[in-house]
C-alpha positions as protocol buffer text, in pm:
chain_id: "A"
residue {
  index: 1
  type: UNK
  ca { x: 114 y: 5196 z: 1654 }
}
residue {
  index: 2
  type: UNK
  ca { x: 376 y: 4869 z: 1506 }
}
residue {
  index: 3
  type: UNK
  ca { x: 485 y: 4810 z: 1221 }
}
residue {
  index: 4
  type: UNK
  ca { x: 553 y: 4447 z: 1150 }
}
residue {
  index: 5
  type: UNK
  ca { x: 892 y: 4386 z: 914 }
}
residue {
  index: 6
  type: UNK
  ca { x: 999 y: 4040 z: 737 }
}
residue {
  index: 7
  type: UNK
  ca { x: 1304 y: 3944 z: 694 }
}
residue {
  index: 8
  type: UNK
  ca { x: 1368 y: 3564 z: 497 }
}
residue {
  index: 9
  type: UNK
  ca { x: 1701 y: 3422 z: 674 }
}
residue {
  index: 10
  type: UNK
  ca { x: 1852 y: 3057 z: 628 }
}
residue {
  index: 11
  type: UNK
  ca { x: 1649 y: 2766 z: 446 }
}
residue {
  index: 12
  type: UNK
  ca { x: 1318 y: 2903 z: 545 }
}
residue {
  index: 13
  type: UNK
  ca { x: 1360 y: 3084 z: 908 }
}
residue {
  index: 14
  type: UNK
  ca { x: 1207 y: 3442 z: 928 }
}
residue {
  index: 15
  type: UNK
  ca { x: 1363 y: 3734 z: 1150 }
}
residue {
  index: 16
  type: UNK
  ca { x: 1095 y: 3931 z: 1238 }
}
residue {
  index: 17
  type: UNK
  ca { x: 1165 y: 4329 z: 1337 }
}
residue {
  index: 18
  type: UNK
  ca { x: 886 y: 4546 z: 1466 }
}
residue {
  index: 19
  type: UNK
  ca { x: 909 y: 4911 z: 1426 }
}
residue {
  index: 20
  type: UNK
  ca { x: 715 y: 5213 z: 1624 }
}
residue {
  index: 21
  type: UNK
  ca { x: 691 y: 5564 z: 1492 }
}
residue {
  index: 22
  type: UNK
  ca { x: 969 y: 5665 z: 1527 }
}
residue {
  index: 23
  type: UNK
  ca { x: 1186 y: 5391 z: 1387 }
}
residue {
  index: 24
  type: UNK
  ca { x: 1295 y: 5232 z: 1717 }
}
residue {
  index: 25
  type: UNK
  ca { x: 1337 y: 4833 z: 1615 }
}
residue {
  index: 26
  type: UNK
  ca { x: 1271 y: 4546 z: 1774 }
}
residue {
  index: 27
  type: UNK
  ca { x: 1434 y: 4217 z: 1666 }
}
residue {
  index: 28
  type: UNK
  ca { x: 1287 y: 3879 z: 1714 }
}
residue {
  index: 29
  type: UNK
  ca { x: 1547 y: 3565 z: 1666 }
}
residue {
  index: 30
  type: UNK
  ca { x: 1830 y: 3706 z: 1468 }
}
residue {
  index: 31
  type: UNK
  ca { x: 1926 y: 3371 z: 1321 }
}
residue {
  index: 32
  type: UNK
  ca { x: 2228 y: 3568 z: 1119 }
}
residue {
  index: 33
  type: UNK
  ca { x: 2306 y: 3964 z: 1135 }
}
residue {
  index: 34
  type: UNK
  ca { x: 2434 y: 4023 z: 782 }
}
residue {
  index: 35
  type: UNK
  ca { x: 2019 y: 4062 z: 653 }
}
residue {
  index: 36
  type: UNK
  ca { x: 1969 y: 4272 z: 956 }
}
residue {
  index: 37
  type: UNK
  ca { x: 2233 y: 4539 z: 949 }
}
residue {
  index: 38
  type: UNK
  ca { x: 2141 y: 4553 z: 548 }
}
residue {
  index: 39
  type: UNK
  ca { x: 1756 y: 4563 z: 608 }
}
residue {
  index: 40
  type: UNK
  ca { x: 1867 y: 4800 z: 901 }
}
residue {
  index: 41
  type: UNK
  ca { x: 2025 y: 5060 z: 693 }
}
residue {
  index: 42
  type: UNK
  ca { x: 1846 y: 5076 z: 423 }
}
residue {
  index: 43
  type: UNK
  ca { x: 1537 y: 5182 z: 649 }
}
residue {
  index: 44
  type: UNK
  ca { x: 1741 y: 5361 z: 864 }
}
residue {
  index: 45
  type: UNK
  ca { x: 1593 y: 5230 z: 1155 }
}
residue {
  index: 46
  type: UNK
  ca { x: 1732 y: 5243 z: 1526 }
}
residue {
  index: 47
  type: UNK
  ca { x: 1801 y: 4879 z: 1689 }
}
residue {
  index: 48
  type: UNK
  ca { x: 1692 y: 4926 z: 2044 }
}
residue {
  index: 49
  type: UNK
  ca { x: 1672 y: 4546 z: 2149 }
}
residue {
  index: 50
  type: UNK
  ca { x: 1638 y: 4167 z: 2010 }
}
residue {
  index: 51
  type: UNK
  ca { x: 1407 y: 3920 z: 2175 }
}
residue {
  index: 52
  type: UNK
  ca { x: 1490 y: 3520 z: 2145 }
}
residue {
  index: 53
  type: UNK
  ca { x: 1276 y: 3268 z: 2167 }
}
residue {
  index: 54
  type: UNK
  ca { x: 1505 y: 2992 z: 2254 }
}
residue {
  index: 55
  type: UNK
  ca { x: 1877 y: 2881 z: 2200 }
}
residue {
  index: 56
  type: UNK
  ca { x: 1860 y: 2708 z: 1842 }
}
residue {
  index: 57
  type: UNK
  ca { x: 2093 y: 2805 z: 1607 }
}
residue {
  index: 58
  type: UNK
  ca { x: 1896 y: 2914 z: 1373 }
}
residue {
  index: 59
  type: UNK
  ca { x: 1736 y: 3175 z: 1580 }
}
residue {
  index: 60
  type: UNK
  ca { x: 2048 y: 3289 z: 1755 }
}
residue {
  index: 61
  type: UNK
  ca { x: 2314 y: 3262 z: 1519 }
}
residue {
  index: 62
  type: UNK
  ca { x: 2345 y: 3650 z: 1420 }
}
residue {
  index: 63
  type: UNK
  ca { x: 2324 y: 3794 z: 1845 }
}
residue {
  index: 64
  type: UNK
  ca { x: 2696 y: 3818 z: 1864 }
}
residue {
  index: 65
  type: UNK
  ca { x: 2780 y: 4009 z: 1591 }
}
residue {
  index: 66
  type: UNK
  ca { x: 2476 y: 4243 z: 1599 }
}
residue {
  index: 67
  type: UNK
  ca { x: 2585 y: 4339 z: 1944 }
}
residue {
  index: 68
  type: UNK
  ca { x: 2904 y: 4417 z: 1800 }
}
residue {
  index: 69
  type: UNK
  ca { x: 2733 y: 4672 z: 1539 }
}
residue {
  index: 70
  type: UNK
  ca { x: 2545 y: 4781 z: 1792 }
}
residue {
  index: 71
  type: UNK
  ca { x: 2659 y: 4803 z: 2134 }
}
residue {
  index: 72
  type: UNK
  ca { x: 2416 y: 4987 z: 2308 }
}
residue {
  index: 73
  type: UNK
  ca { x: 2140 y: 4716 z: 2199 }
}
residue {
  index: 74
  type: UNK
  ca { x: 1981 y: 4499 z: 2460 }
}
residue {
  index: 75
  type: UNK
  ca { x: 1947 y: 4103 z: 2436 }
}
residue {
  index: 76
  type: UNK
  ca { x: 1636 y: 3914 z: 2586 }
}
residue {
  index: 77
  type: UNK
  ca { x: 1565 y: 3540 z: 2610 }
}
residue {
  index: 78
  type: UNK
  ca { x: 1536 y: 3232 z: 2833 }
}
residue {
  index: 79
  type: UNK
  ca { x: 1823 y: 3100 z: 3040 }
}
residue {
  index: 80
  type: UNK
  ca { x: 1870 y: 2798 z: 2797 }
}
residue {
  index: 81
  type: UNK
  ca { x: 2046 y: 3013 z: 2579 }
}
residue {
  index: 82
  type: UNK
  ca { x: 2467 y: 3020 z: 2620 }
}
residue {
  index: 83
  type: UNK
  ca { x: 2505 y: 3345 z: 2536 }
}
residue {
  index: 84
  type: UNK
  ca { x: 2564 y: 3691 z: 2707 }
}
residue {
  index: 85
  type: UNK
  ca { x: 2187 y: 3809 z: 2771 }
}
residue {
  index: 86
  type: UNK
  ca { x: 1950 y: 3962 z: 2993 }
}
residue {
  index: 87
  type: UNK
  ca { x: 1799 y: 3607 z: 3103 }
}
residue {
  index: 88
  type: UNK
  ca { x: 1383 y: 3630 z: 3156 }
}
residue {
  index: 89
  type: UNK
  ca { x: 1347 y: 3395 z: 3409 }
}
residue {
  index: 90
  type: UNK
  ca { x: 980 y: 3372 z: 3557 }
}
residue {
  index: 91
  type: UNK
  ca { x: 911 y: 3714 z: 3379 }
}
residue {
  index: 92
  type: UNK
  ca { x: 546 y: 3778 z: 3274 }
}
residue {
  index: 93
  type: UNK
  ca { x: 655 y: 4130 z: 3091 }
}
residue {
  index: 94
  type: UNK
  ca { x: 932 y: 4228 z: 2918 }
}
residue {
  index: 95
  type: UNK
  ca { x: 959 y: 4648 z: 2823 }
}
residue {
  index: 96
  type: UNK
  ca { x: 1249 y: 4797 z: 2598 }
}
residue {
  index: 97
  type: UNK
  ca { x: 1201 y: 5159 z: 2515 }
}
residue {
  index: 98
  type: UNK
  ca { x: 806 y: 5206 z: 2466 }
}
residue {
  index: 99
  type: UNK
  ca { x: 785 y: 4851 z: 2359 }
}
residue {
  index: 100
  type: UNK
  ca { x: 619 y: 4618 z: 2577 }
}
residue {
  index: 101
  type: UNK
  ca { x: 595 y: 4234 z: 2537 }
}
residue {
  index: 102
  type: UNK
  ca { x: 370 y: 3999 z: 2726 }
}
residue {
  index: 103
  type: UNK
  ca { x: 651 y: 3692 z: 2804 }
}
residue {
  index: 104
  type: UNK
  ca { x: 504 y: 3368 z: 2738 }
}
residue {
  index: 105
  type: UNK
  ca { x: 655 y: 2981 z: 2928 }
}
residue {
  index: 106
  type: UNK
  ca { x: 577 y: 2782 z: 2596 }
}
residue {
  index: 107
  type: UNK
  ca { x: 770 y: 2446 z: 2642 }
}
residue {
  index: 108
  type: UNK
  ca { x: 825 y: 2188 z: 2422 }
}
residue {
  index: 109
  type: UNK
  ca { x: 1012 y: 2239 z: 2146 }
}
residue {
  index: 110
  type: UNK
  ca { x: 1265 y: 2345 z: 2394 }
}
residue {
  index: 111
  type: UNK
  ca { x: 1224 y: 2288 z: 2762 }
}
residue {
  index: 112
  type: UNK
  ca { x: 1300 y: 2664 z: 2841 }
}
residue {
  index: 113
  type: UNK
  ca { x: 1144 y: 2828 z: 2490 }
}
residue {
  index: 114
  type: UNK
  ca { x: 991 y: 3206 z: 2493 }
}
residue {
  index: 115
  type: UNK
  ca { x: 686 y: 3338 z: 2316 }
}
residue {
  index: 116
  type: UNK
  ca { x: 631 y: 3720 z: 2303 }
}
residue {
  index: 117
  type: UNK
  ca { x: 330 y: 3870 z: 2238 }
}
residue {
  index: 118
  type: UNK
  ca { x: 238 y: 4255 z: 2132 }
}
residue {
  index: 119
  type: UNK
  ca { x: -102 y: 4278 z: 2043 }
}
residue {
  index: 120
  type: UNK
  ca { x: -175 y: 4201 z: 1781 }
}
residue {
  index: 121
  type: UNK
  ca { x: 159 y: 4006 z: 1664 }
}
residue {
  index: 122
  type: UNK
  ca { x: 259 y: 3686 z: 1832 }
}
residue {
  index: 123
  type: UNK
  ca { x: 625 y: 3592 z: 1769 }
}
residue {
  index: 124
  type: UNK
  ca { x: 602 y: 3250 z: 1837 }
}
residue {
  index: 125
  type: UNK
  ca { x: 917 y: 3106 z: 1751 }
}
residue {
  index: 126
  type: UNK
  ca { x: 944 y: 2737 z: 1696 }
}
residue {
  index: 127
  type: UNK
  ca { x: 634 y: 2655 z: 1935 }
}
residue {
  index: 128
  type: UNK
  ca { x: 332 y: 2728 z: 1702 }
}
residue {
  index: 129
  type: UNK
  ca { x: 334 y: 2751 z: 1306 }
}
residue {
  index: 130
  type: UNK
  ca { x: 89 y: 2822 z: 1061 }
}
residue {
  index: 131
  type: UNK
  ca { x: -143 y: 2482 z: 1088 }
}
residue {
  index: 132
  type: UNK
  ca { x: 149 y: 2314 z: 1249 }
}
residue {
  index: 133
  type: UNK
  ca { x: 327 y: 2306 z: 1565 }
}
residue {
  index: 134
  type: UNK
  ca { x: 738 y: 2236 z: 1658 }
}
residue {
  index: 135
  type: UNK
  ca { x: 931 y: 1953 z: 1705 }
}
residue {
  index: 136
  type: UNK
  ca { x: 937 y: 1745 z: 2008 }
}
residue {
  index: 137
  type: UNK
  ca { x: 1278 y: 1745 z: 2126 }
}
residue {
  index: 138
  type: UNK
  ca { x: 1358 y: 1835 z: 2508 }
}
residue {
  index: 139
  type: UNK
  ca { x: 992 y: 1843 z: 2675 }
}
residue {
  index: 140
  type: UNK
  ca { x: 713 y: 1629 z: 2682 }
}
residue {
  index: 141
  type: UNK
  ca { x: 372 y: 1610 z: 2428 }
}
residue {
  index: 142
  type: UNK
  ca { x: 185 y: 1711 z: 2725 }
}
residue {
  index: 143
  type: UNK
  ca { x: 403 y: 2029 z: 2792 }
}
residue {
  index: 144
  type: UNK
  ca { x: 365 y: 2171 z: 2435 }
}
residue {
  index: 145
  type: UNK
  ca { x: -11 y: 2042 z: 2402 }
}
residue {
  index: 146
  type: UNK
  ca { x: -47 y: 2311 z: 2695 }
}
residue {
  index: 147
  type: UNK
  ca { x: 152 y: 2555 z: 2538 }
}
residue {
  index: 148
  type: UNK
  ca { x: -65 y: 2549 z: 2264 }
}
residue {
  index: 149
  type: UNK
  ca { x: -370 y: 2613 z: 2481 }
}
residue {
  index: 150
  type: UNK
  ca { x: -183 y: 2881 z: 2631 }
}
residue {
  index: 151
  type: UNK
  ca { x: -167 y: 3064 z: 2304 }
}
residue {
  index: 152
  type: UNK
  ca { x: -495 y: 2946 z: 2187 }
}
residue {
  index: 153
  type: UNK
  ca { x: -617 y: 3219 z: 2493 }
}
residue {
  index: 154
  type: UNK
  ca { x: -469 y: 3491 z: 2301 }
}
residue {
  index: 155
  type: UNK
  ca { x: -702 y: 3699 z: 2149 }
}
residue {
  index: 156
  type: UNK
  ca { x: -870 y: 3593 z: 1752 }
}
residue {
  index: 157
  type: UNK
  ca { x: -759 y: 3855 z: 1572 }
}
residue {
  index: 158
  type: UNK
  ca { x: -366 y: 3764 z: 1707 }
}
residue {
  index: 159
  type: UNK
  ca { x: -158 y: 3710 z: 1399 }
}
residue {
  index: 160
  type: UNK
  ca { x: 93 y: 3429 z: 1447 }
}
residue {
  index: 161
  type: UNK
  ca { x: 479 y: 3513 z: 1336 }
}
residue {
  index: 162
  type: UNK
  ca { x: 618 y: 3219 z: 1326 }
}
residue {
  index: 163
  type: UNK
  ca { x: 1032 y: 3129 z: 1369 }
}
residue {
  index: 164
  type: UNK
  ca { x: 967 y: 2932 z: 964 }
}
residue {
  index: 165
  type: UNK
  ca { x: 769 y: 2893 z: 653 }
}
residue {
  index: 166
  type: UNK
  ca { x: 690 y: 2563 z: 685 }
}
residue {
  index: 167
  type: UNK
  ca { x: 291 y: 2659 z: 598 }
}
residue {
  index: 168
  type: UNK
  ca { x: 240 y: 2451 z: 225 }
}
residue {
  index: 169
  type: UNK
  ca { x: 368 y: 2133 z: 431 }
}
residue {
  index: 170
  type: UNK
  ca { x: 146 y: 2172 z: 741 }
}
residue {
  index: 171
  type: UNK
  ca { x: -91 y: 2181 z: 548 }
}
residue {
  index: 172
  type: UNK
  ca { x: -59 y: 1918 z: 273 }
}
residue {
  index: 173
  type: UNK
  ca { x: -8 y: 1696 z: 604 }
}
residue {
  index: 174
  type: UNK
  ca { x: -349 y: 1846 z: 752 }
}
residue {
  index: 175
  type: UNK
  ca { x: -478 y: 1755 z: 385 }
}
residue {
  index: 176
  type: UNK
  ca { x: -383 y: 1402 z: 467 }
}
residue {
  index: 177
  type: UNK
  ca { x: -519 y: 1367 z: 762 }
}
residue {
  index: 178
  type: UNK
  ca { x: -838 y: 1516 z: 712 }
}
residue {
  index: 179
  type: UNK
  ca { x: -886 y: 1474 z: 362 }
}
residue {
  index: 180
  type: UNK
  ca { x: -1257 y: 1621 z: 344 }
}
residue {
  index: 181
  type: UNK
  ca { x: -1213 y: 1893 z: 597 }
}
residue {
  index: 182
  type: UNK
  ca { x: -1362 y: 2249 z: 407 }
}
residue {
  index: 183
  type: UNK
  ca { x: -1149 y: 2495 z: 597 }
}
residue {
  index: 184
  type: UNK
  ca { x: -785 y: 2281 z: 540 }
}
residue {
  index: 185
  type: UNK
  ca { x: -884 y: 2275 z: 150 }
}
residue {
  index: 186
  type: UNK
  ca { x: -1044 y: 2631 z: 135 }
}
residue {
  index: 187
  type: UNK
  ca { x: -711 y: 2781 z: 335 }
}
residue {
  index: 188
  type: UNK
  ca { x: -475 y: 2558 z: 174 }
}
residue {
  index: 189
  type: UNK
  ca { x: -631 y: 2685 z: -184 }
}
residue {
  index: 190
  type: UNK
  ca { x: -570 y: 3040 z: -58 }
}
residue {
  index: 191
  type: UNK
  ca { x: -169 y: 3032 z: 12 }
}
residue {
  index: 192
  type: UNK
  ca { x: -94 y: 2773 z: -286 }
}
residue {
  index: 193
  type: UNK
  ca { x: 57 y: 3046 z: -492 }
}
residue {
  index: 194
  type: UNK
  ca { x: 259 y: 3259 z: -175 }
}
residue {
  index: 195
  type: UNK
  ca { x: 539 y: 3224 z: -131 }
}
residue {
  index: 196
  type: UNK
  ca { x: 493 y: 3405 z: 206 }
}
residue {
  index: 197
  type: UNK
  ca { x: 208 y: 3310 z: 418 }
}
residue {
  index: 198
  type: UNK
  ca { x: 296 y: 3463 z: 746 }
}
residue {
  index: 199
  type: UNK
  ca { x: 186 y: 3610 z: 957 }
}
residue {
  index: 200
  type: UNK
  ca { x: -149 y: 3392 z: 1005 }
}
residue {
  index: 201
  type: UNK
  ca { x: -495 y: 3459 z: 1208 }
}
residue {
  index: 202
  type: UNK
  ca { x: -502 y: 3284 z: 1544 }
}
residue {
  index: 203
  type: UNK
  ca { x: -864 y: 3260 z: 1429 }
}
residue {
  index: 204
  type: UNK
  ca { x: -807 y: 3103 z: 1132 }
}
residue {
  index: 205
  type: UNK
  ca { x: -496 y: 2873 z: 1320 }
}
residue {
  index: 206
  type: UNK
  ca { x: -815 y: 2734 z: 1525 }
}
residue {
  index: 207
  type: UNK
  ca { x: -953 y: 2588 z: 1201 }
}
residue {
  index: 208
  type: UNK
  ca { x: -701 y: 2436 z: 1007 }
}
residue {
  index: 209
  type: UNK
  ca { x: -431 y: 2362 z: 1280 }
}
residue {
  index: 210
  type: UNK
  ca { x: -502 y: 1980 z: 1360 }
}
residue {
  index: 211
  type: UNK
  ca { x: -254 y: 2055 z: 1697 }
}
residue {
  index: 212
  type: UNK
  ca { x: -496 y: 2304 z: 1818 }
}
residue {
  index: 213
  type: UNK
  ca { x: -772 y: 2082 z: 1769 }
}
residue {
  index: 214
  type: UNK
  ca { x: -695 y: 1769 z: 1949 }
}
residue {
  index: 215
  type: UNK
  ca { x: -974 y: 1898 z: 2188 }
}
residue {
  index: 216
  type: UNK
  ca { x: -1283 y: 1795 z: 1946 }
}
residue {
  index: 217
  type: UNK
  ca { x: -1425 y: 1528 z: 2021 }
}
residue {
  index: 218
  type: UNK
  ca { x: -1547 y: 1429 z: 1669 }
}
residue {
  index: 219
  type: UNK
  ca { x: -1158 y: 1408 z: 1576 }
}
residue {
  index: 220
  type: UNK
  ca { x: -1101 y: 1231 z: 1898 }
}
residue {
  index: 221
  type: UNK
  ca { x: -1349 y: 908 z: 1790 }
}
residue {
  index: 222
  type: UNK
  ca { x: -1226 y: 974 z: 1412 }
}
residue {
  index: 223
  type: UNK
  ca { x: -903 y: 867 z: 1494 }
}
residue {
  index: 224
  type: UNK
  ca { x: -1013 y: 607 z: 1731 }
}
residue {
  index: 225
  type: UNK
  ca { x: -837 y: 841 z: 2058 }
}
residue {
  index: 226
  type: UNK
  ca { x: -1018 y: 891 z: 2409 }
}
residue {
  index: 227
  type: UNK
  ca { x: -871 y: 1221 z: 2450 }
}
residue {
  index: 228
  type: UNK
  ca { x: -675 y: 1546 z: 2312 }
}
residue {
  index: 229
  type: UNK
  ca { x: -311 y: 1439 z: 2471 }
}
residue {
  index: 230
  type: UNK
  ca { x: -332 y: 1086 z: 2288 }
}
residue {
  index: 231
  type: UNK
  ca { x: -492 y: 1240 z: 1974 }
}
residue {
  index: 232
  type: UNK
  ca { x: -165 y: 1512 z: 1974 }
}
residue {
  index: 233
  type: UNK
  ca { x: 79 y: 1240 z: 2028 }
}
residue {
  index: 234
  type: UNK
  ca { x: -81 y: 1083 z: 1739 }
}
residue {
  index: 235
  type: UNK
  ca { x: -73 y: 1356 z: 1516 }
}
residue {
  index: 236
  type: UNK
  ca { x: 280 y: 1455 z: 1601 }
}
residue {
  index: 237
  type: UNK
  ca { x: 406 y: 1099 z: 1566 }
}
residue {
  index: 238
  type: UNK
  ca { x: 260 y: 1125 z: 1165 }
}
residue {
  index: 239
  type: UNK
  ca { x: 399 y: 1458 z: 1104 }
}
residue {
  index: 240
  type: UNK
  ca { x: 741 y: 1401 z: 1236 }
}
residue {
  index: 241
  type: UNK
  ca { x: 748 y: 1085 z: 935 }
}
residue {
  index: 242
  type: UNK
  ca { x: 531 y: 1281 z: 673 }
}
């Protein structure tokens, strides 16, 4: 029924656009607008909205001037963001045209950040990456350990869109850390040579993502940890200086 569109932005951010039949768009984080209105044109496809997931740059940066191309276009995201937008505040759904998104409270990276989820594409911003997770930098450990159980709910066959492709490294830290672990070499040997490995399998996320396994017990003792929030702090502690 979607059709899933990449567009590389920045350093290494991705601006995702999903398209229905009849070429009706749907922007996630428009980090800049100049790749947009070009990608825009030359599929000649109609901008009905843009979702954000929360109020970094690098994810907003291009809002004000595509409302400016396109006036009629509607503008979506939490209330953290100092901008001009339709605020979803304590909104489970959000529905532009004959697109519907399933609005998702994932906090952590940001104390206010969005997920959106239209099965089966998760645009997940800056909360969950391909075997990696975001930055702690306004919430707590706790709050984006549960934010990745959230999304761990989602269905298997969910494929992740992620705000960056930060994959290679998430995975060469993974390496590190679990240096014998099958699925991190298998999946690691299977995206060495992309140089796009988005969007990824939720079901495959639940294997090689060491953030969405803090629960295991065997990892728990490994690392010497009597449970999965100590075991995450761990792990994000390492990855923040890897």
């Amino acid at each position: 029924m979607y059709k899933l569109h990449s567009i590389a932005s920045l350093k290494d951010n991705y601006i995702w656009i999903l398209t229905n039949a009849s070429n009706q768009a749907i922007i996630i984080d428009s980090g800049e607008a100049e790749p947009v209105i070009n990608y825009i044109n030359k599929h000649k496809l109609i901008p009905l909205g843009i979702l954000l997931t929360h109020h970094h740059i690098d994810h907003t940066g291009g809002v004000n001037q595509l409302k400016a191309q396109y006036q009629d276009i509607d503008v979506y995201g939490p209330s953290e963001i100092n901008l001009p937008i339709n605020y979803l505040i304590k909104q489970d759904k959000v529905c532009i045209g004959d697109f519907s998104f399933e609005v998702i409270e994932v906090p952590g990276h940001t104390l206010g950040h969005l997920a959106y989820y239209c099965r089966p594409y998760l645009f997940s911003g800056d909360t969950l990456f391909s075997a990696g997770c975001g930055r702690i930098f306004e919430g707590t450990h706790e709050q984006m350990l549960n934010s990745l159980k959230h999304l761990k709910q989602l269905p298997n066959d969910t494929l992740i869109c992620a705000g960056h492709e930060y994959t290679l490294s998430n995975l060469a830290f993974a390496s590190q850390m679990l240096p014998d672990d099958k699925n991190i070499k298998n999946y690691l040997d299977s995206i060495s040579n992309k140089s796009m490995t988005l969007p990824s399998k939720l079901s495959d996320e639940k294997n090689i993502n060491l953030f969405m396994r803090c629960h295991e017990k065997e990892l728990q003792k490994k690392f010497k940890f009597k449970n999965k929030l100590d075991l995450f702090v761990f792990f994000r502690s390492q990855k923040d200086i890897f």
